Amino acid sequence: MMDNRDNALGLYVSIPFCRSKCTYCNFASGVYPASEHARYVDRLIQDLAAAGEWAIKTGVALPRKVDTVYLGGGTPSLLAPDLLARLFGAMRSQFDFDPDAEITVECAPGQLAGGTLAALVAAGVNRVSLGVQSFIDNEAHSSGRLHNRATVADDLRRLRAAGIANLNVDLIAGLAGQTFATWQESLEMLVDSGVPHASVYMLEVDQDSRLGREMLTGGARYHAGLVPTDDAIAQMYTQAIERLAKAGLAQYEISNFCRPGFASRHNLRYWQRRPYLGLGLDASSMLRASQDESALAESGYVLRSTTTDDLAAFLVGSQPAETGWLSPASQHEEAWFLGLRLNAGVEVAALEREFGRSTVAPALRVVTRLAETGLLTFAGGTVRLTAQGRLLSNDVFQEFLGLIPDADFVRTGTNS
Ligand code: SF4
């Protein structure tokens, strides 16, 4: 179903290069020579040039107007100034950037050279996300980060001096060696930094990171034995919500906090199910069926696709993207677990207008059950996670899967 919000697109560009690999990292990123950076940007530029043709062939609507751009990774600030200029030039030649577009780039503290900062400003970048993770130097170092708190302060000063005041700082609750006292100190440093946006993540443990593997299988190299318990991490997360709220950084999503007017417009797209095109390694897209694909468009299908996470395959262009059409029933499930991430919650009447009352009815039975257990509230027509529900959000979201028998139906395929 098309609405006015869908007339503009968000662009996500993955830059999978890092100077070192963090112990907790489970992203498709790595340390590669600078020569690979240039090859990679060349491939991105090819994909940008082919995006219109790909959209026609695939049957999706690709708005030309772009109002959010996000360079994530990886560490996009490692790209040389000329590569950044070429990449932004290619994006602007294929799409019409809204004059008010939010253009975010992720940077690692201490990895933002003067020439790179100048190139970002020249390209129109107006928001920077700094991957600080901890202001405690030994926690940062034992996680594989290369900065200290002085580096962070210096980068924030340089960014502001360059005119970029819309700044985010990422923190992770649960790093090896973290205690309630050091976590409090990191929160105080974040507040004192005056940034208008913060992201706070709870450490994820899985076998895709070196720290996670060590926690699952044993060992001491990455200090797995010093990782706080799940209960302590949950308490740290709650501590963050309270401290940041007191400082005027209100929680608006499970992991995100901001001063009024500073919510990440790009990330809101994901939770509000608005269209975005992902380019580069392991990048996802969500696009609506074009009117030329009238059967799919009238039935309200959307395409989700994800590119390969194999850099070698991406560079030679041999790996097709995985694609699948999502039925409205599948989107209805997504609408619950994406919408509930937001503190604003899910407005039931809006879902009923979009998907029909009979589709929404089984979800409301889940809502009633979870409200009785204290994980959700349902008031004034809006369903929201409670504080406890936020801590157990994955369990809550699980309850909204498989509600409609045909919700799993997707027409899958590949597109080169
Ligand atoms: S900087 Fe980010 S992407 Fe790179 S290794 Fe660290 S966590 Fe992973």
Coordinates of C-alpha atoms and ligand atoms in Angstrom, one line a residue:
M1 CA 0.0 0.0 0.0
M2 CA 1.5 3.3 -1.1
D3 CA 1.4 6.4 1.1
N4 CA 2.8 9.8 0.8
R5 CA 5.8 9.0 3.0
D6 CA 6.9 6.6 0.3
N7 CA 7.7 9.3 -2.3
A8 CA 11.2 9.6 -1.0
L9 CA 13.9 7.0 -0.5
G10 CA 16.6 6.4 2.1
L11 CA 20.0 5.3 0.8
Y12 CA 22.2 3.0 2.9
V13 CA 25.8 2.4 1.8
S14 CA 27.8 -0.2 3.6
I15 CA 31.6 0.4 3.8
P16 CA 33.0 -2.8 5.3
F17 CA 36.5 -1.7 6.1
C18 CA 38.0 -1.3 9.6
R19 CA 41.5 -0.5 10.9
S20 CA 41.2 -3.4 13.5
K21 CA 38.5 -5.9 14.3
C22 CA 36.7 -5.4 17.6
T23 CA 36.4 -8.5 19.7
Y24 CA 32.6 -8.3 20.0
C25 CA 32.0 -7.5 16.3
N26 CA 29.7 -9.8 14.3
F27 CA 29.4 -7.6 11.2
A28 CA 30.6 -8.3 7.7
S29 CA 33.6 -6.1 8.1
G30 CA 37.3 -6.6 8.1
V31 CA 40.8 -5.1 7.7
Y32 CA 41.7 -4.8 4.1
P33 CA 44.4 -2.9 2.2
A34 CA 43.6 0.6 0.8
S35 CA 43.7 -0.8 -2.8
E36 CA 40.5 -2.8 -2.0
H37 CA 38.8 0.4 -0.9
A38 CA 39.1 1.9 -4.5
R39 CA 37.9 -1.4 -6.1
Y40 CA 35.0 -1.4 -3.7
V41 CA 34.0 2.2 -4.4
D42 CA 34.2 1.4 -8.1
R43 CA 31.7 -1.5 -7.6
L44 CA 29.4 0.8 -5.6
I45 CA 29.4 3.3 -8.4
Q46 CA 28.6 0.6 -10.9
D47 CA 25.6 -0.5 -8.8
L48 CA 24.4 3.1 -8.4
A49 CA 24.5 3.5 -12.2
A50 CA 22.6 0.3 -12.6
A51 CA 20.0 0.9 -9.9
G52 CA 17.3 2.3 -12.2
E53 CA 17.6 -0.6 -14.6
W54 CA 17.7 -3.1 -11.7
A55 CA 14.5 -1.6 -10.3
I56 CA 12.6 -1.9 -13.6
K57 CA 13.8 -5.5 -14.1
T58 CA 12.9 -6.4 -10.5
G59 CA 9.5 -4.6 -10.6
V60 CA 10.1 -2.2 -7.7
A61 CA 9.4 1.5 -7.4
L62 CA 12.6 3.4 -6.9
P63 CA 11.9 7.0 -5.9
R64 CA 14.4 9.5 -7.3
K65 CA 14.1 11.8 -4.4
V66 CA 16.4 10.9 -1.5
D67 CA 15.8 12.4 2.0
T68 CA 18.1 10.3 4.1
V69 CA 21.6 8.8 3.4
Y70 CA 23.5 6.6 5.8
L71 CA 27.1 5.4 5.3
G72 CA 27.6 2.6 7.8
G73 CA 30.0 -0.2 8.2
G74 CA 32.6 -0.9 9.0
T75 CA 34.3 2.5 9.3
P76 CA 33.4 4.7 6.4
S77 CA 35.7 7.4 7.6
L78 CA 38.6 5.2 6.5
L79 CA 37.8 6.0 2.9
A80 CA 40.3 8.4 1.3
P81 CA 38.8 11.9 0.6
D82 CA 38.8 11.3 -3.2
L83 CA 36.9 8.1 -2.8
L84 CA 34.3 9.7 -0.6
A85 CA 33.9 12.6 -3.2
R86 CA 33.5 10.1 -6.0
L87 CA 30.9 8.1 -4.1
F88 CA 28.8 11.1 -3.1
G89 CA 29.1 12.4 -6.6
A90 CA 27.7 9.1 -8.0
M91 CA 24.9 9.1 -5.5
R92 CA 23.9 12.7 -6.3
S93 CA 24.1 12.0 -10.1
Q94 CA 21.6 9.1 -9.8
F95 CA 19.3 10.6 -7.2
D96 CA 17.9 14.0 -6.3
F97 CA 19.0 14.8 -2.7
D98 CA 16.4 16.7 -0.8
P99 CA 18.0 20.1 0.3
D100 CA 17.1 19.1 3.9
A101 CA 18.4 15.5 3.6
E102 CA 19.9 13.9 6.7
I103 CA 23.3 12.6 5.6
T104 CA 25.0 10.4 8.3
V105 CA 28.4 8.8 8.3
E106 CA 29.7 6.4 10.9
C107 CA 33.2 7.2 12.2
A108 CA 35.6 5.5 14.6
P109 CA 37.2 7.9 17.1
G110 CA 40.7 8.7 16.1
Q111 CA 40.1 7.5 12.5
L112 CA 38.9 10.8 11.0
A113 CA 41.7 12.5 9.1
G114 CA 41.5 16.2 8.5
G115 CA 41.2 15.7 4.7
T116 CA 38.4 13.1 5.3
L117 CA 36.5 15.5 7.5
A118 CA 36.8 18.2 4.9
A119 CA 35.6 15.8 2.2
L120 CA 32.6 14.8 4.3
V121 CA 31.6 18.4 4.9
A122 CA 32.0 19.2 1.1
A123 CA 29.8 16.2 0.3
G124 CA 27.0 17.6 2.5
V125 CA 27.4 15.2 5.5
N126 CA 25.5 16.8 8.4
R127 CA 25.3 14.0 10.9
V128 CA 28.1 11.8 12.3
S129 CA 27.8 8.7 14.5
L130 CA 30.9 7.9 16.6
G131 CA 31.5 4.3 17.7
V132 CA 32.8 5.1 21.2
Q133 CA 31.4 2.0 23.0
S134 CA 33.2 2.9 26.3
F135 CA 34.8 6.1 27.6
I136 CA 36.9 3.9 29.9
D137 CA 40.3 3.5 28.1
N138 CA 41.1 -0.1 29.3
E139 CA 37.5 -1.3 28.4
A140 CA 37.9 0.2 24.9
H141 CA 41.4 -1.2 24.4
S142 CA 40.5 -4.7 25.6
S143 CA 37.6 -4.7 23.1
G144 CA 40.0 -4.0 20.3
R145 CA 39.2 -0.2 19.9
L146 CA 42.1 2.0 19.1
H147 CA 41.0 5.2 20.9
N148 CA 40.9 6.7 24.3
R149 CA 38.6 9.3 25.9
A150 CA 40.8 12.2 24.9
T151 CA 40.6 11.1 21.2
V152 CA 36.8 11.1 21.5
A153 CA 36.7 14.6 23.0
D154 CA 39.1 15.8 20.2
D155 CA 37.0 14.3 17.4
L156 CA 33.8 15.8 18.8
R157 CA 35.5 19.2 19.0
R158 CA 36.8 19.0 15.4
L159 CA 33.4 17.8 14.1
R160 CA 31.6 20.7 15.8
A161 CA 34.2 23.2 14.5
A162 CA 33.6 21.8 11.0
G163 CA 29.8 22.6 11.4
I164 CA 28.5 19.1 12.2
A165 CA 26.6 19.4 15.5
N166 CA 24.1 16.5 14.9
L167 CA 26.3 13.9 16.6
N168 CA 25.6 10.4 17.9
V169 CA 27.7 8.4 20.4
D170 CA 27.4 4.6 20.6
L171 CA 27.9 2.8 23.9
I172 CA 27.8 -0.9 24.6
A173 CA 26.7 -2.3 28.0
G174 CA 28.4 -5.5 28.8
L175 CA 32.0 -5.0 27.6
A176 CA 34.7 -7.1 29.3
G177 CA 35.8 -5.5 32.6
Q178 CA 32.8 -3.2 32.8
T179 CA 31.4 -2.6 36.3
F180 CA 28.4 -0.5 37.4
A181 CA 30.8 2.2 38.4
T182 CA 32.7 2.4 35.1
W183 CA 29.4 2.2 33.2
Q184 CA 28.1 5.1 35.2
E185 CA 31.3 7.0 34.3
S186 CA 30.8 6.3 30.6
L187 CA 27.2 7.6 30.9
E188 CA 28.4 10.7 32.6
M189 CA 31.1 11.3 30.0
L190 CA 28.4 10.9 27.3
V191 CA 26.1 13.4 29.0
D192 CA 29.0 15.8 29.5
S193 CA 29.9 15.6 25.8
G194 CA 26.6 17.3 25.0
V195 CA 25.8 15.1 22.0
P196 CA 22.1 15.2 21.1
H197 CA 21.8 11.5 20.3
A198 CA 23.0 8.3 21.9
S199 CA 22.7 4.6 21.0
V200 CA 23.1 2.1 23.8
Y201 CA 23.4 -1.6 22.9
M202 CA 23.4 -4.6 25.2
L203 CA 26.4 -6.9 24.3
E204 CA 25.3 -9.6 21.9
V205 CA 26.9 -13.0 22.4
D206 CA 27.0 -15.3 19.4
Q207 CA 29.6 -17.4 17.6
D208 CA 30.1 -14.7 14.9
S209 CA 32.4 -12.7 17.1
R210 CA 35.7 -13.7 18.7
L211 CA 34.5 -12.6 22.2
G212 CA 31.2 -14.4 21.7
R213 CA 32.9 -17.6 20.6
E214 CA 35.2 -17.4 23.6
M215 CA 32.2 -17.0 25.9
L216 CA 30.6 -20.0 24.4
T217 CA 33.6 -22.3 24.2
G218 CA 36.0 -20.9 26.9
G219 CA 39.3 -19.1 26.8
A220 CA 40.9 -15.9 28.1
R221 CA 42.4 -14.1 25.1
Y222 CA 39.4 -11.7 24.7
H223 CA 38.6 -11.5 28.4
A224 CA 35.4 -13.4 28.1
G225 CA 35.6 -14.2 31.8
L226 CA 35.3 -10.5 32.6
V227 CA 32.0 -10.0 30.7
P228 CA 29.2 -8.9 33.1
T229 CA 26.4 -11.3 33.7
D230 CA 23.1 -11.0 31.7
D231 CA 21.4 -9.6 34.8
A232 CA 24.1 -7.0 35.3
I233 CA 23.9 -6.0 31.6
A234 CA 20.1 -5.6 31.9
Q235 CA 20.7 -3.4 35.0
M236 CA 23.2 -1.3 33.1
Y237 CA 20.8 -0.8 30.3
T238 CA 18.1 0.3 32.8
Q239 CA 20.7 2.6 34.4
A240 CA 21.4 4.2 31.0
I241 CA 17.7 4.8 30.3
E242 CA 17.3 6.6 33.6
R243 CA 20.5 8.6 33.4
L244 CA 20.0 9.7 29.8
A245 CA 16.3 10.6 30.5
K246 CA 17.5 12.8 33.4
A247 CA 19.9 14.5 31.0
G248 CA 17.2 15.2 28.4
L249 CA 18.0 12.4 26.1
A250 CA 14.7 10.6 25.9
Q251 CA 14.5 7.0 24.8
Y252 CA 12.6 6.7 21.5
E253 CA 13.6 3.2 20.4
I254 CA 14.9 0.2 22.3
S255 CA 18.6 1.3 21.7
N256 CA 18.2 4.9 20.8
F257 CA 17.9 8.2 22.8
C258 CA 17.8 11.8 21.7
R259 CA 17.1 15.4 22.5
P260 CA 13.9 16.7 20.9
G261 CA 14.2 16.9 17.1
F262 CA 17.3 14.7 16.9
A263 CA 15.9 11.2 16.2
S264 CA 17.8 9.5 13.4
R265 CA 15.5 10.0 10.4
H266 CA 17.2 7.3 8.5
N267 CA 16.9 4.7 11.2
L268 CA 13.2 5.6 11.7
R269 CA 12.7 4.4 8.1
Y270 CA 13.5 0.9 9.1
W271 CA 11.1 0.8 12.0
Q272 CA 8.3 2.7 10.2
R273 CA 8.7 0.4 7.1
R274 CA 9.5 3.2 4.6
P275 CA 11.5 2.5 1.5
Y276 CA 15.3 2.2 1.4
L277 CA 17.9 1.0 -1.0
G278 CA 20.9 -0.7 0.4
L279 CA 24.2 -0.8 -1.6
G280 CA 27.4 -2.6 -0.9
L281 CA 28.3 -5.6 1.2
D282 CA 25.5 -7.2 3.3
A283 CA 23.1 -4.3 2.7
S284 CA 19.3 -4.7 2.8
S285 CA 16.7 -3.0 0.8
M286 CA 12.9 -2.6 1.3
L287 CA 11.0 -1.3 -1.8
R288 CA 7.4 -1.4 -2.8
A289 CA 6.2 -3.1 -6.0
S290 CA 6.1 -0.6 -8.9
Q291 CA 2.7 0.2 -10.6
D292 CA 4.0 -1.7 -13.6
E293 CA 3.8 -4.8 -11.6
S294 CA 0.1 -4.1 -11.1
A295 CA -0.8 -7.5 -9.5
L296 CA 1.9 -7.2 -6.8
A297 CA 1.4 -3.5 -6.3
E298 CA -2.4 -3.8 -5.9
S299 CA -1.9 -6.7 -3.5
G300 CA 0.5 -4.5 -1.5
Y301 CA 3.6 -6.6 -1.9
V302 CA 7.0 -5.2 -0.9
L303 CA 10.4 -6.5 -1.9
R304 CA 13.1 -7.2 0.6
S305 CA 16.6 -8.0 -0.7
T306 CA 20.0 -8.4 0.9
T307 CA 23.3 -8.3 -0.9
T308 CA 26.1 -10.9 -0.4
D309 CA 28.3 -10.7 2.7
D310 CA 31.3 -12.1 0.8
L311 CA 33.6 -9.3 -0.2
A312 CA 35.5 -11.2 -2.9
A313 CA 32.2 -12.2 -4.6
F314 CA 30.9 -8.6 -4.3
L315 CA 34.0 -7.1 -5.9
V316 CA 33.8 -9.3 -9.0
G317 CA 30.0 -8.8 -9.1
S318 CA 29.3 -12.5 -9.3
Q319 CA 27.0 -12.8 -6.3
P320 CA 23.4 -12.0 -6.9
A321 CA 21.3 -10.4 -4.2
E322 CA 18.8 -12.5 -2.4
T323 CA 15.3 -11.2 -2.9
G324 CA 11.8 -12.0 -1.7
W325 CA 8.4 -10.5 -2.0
L326 CA 6.6 -10.1 1.3
S327 CA 2.9 -10.5 1.3
P328 CA 0.7 -8.1 3.3
A329 CA 0.3 -10.8 6.0
S330 CA 4.1 -10.9 6.4
Q331 CA 4.3 -7.2 6.5
H332 CA 1.7 -7.1 9.2
E333 CA 3.9 -9.2 11.4
E334 CA 6.8 -6.9 10.7
A335 CA 4.7 -3.9 11.5
W336 CA 4.3 -5.3 15.0
F337 CA 7.9 -6.2 15.8
L338 CA 9.4 -3.2 14.1
G339 CA 6.8 -0.7 15.4
L340 CA 7.0 -2.0 19.0
R341 CA 10.7 -1.1 19.0
L342 CA 9.6 2.5 19.1
N343 CA 8.5 4.1 22.4
A344 CA 5.7 5.7 20.3
G345 CA 4.4 2.1 20.0
V346 CA 1.9 0.6 17.4
E347 CA -1.3 2.4 16.7
V348 CA -3.8 -0.3 16.2
A349 CA -6.3 1.7 14.0
A350 CA -3.5 2.5 11.6
L351 CA -2.7 -1.2 11.2
E352 CA -6.4 -2.0 10.7
R353 CA -6.6 0.6 8.0
E354 CA -3.5 -0.9 6.3
F355 CA -4.1 -4.6 6.7
G356 CA -7.8 -5.0 7.6
R357 CA -9.4 -5.8 11.0
S358 CA -9.5 -9.5 10.4
T359 CA -5.7 -9.6 9.9
V360 CA -5.0 -7.6 13.0
A361 CA -7.5 -9.5 15.2
P362 CA -5.1 -12.4 16.1
A363 CA -2.4 -10.0 17.0
L364 CA -4.7 -8.2 19.4
R365 CA -5.3 -11.5 21.2
V366 CA -1.5 -11.7 21.7
V367 CA -1.5 -8.2 22.9
T368 CA -4.1 -9.0 25.6
R369 CA -2.1 -12.0 26.7
L370 CA 1.2 -10.1 26.9
A371 CA -0.4 -7.1 28.6
E372 CA -1.6 -9.5 31.4
T373 CA 2.1 -10.6 31.9
G374 CA 3.3 -7.0 32.1
L375 CA 5.3 -7.0 28.9
L376 CA 3.0 -4.6 26.9
T377 CA 0.5 -1.9 27.6
F378 CA -2.6 -1.2 25.4
A379 CA -4.0 2.3 26.1
G380 CA -5.6 4.9 24.0
G381 CA -5.5 2.6 20.9
T382 CA -1.7 2.3 21.1
V383 CA 0.3 -0.8 22.1
R384 CA 3.7 -0.2 23.7
L385 CA 6.4 -2.3 25.3
T386 CA 6.8 -1.9 29.1
A387 CA 10.3 -1.5 30.6
Q388 CA 10.3 -5.2 31.3
G389 CA 9.1 -5.8 27.7
R390 CA 12.0 -3.9 26.4
L391 CA 14.4 -6.1 28.3
L392 CA 12.7 -9.2 26.8
S393 CA 11.9 -7.7 23.4
N394 CA 13.0 -10.7 21.4
D395 CA 10.6 -12.9 23.3
V396 CA 7.8 -10.4 22.7
F397 CA 8.5 -10.1 19.0
Q398 CA 8.5 -13.9 18.7
E399 CA 4.9 -14.0 19.8
F400 CA 3.8 -12.0 16.7
L401 CA 5.3 -14.5 14.2
G402 CA 3.2 -17.1 12.4
L403 CA -0.2 -15.5 13.4
I404 CA -1.6 -15.7 9.8
P405 CA -1.3 -19.0 8.0
D406 CA -0.1 -17.5 4.7
A407 CA 2.3 -15.0 6.3
D408 CA 5.3 -17.0 5.4
F409 CA 4.4 -16.9 1.7
V410 CA 7.1 -15.0 -0.2
R411 CA 8.0 -15.3 -3.8
T412 CA 11.7 -15.6 -3.6
G413 CA 14.4 -15.4 -6.3
T414 CA 17.6 -13.8 -7.1
N415 CA 18.6 -10.8 -9.2
S416 CA 22.0 -10.0 -10.4
Ligands
SF4_1 S1 34.6 -0.7 14.0 FE1 32.5 -1.5 14.0 S2 32.4 -2.8 12.1 FE2 34.6 -2.4 12.6 S3 35.2 -4.2 13.7 FE3 34.6 -2.6 15.2 S4 32.4 -3.0 15.6 FE4 33.0 -4.1 13.8

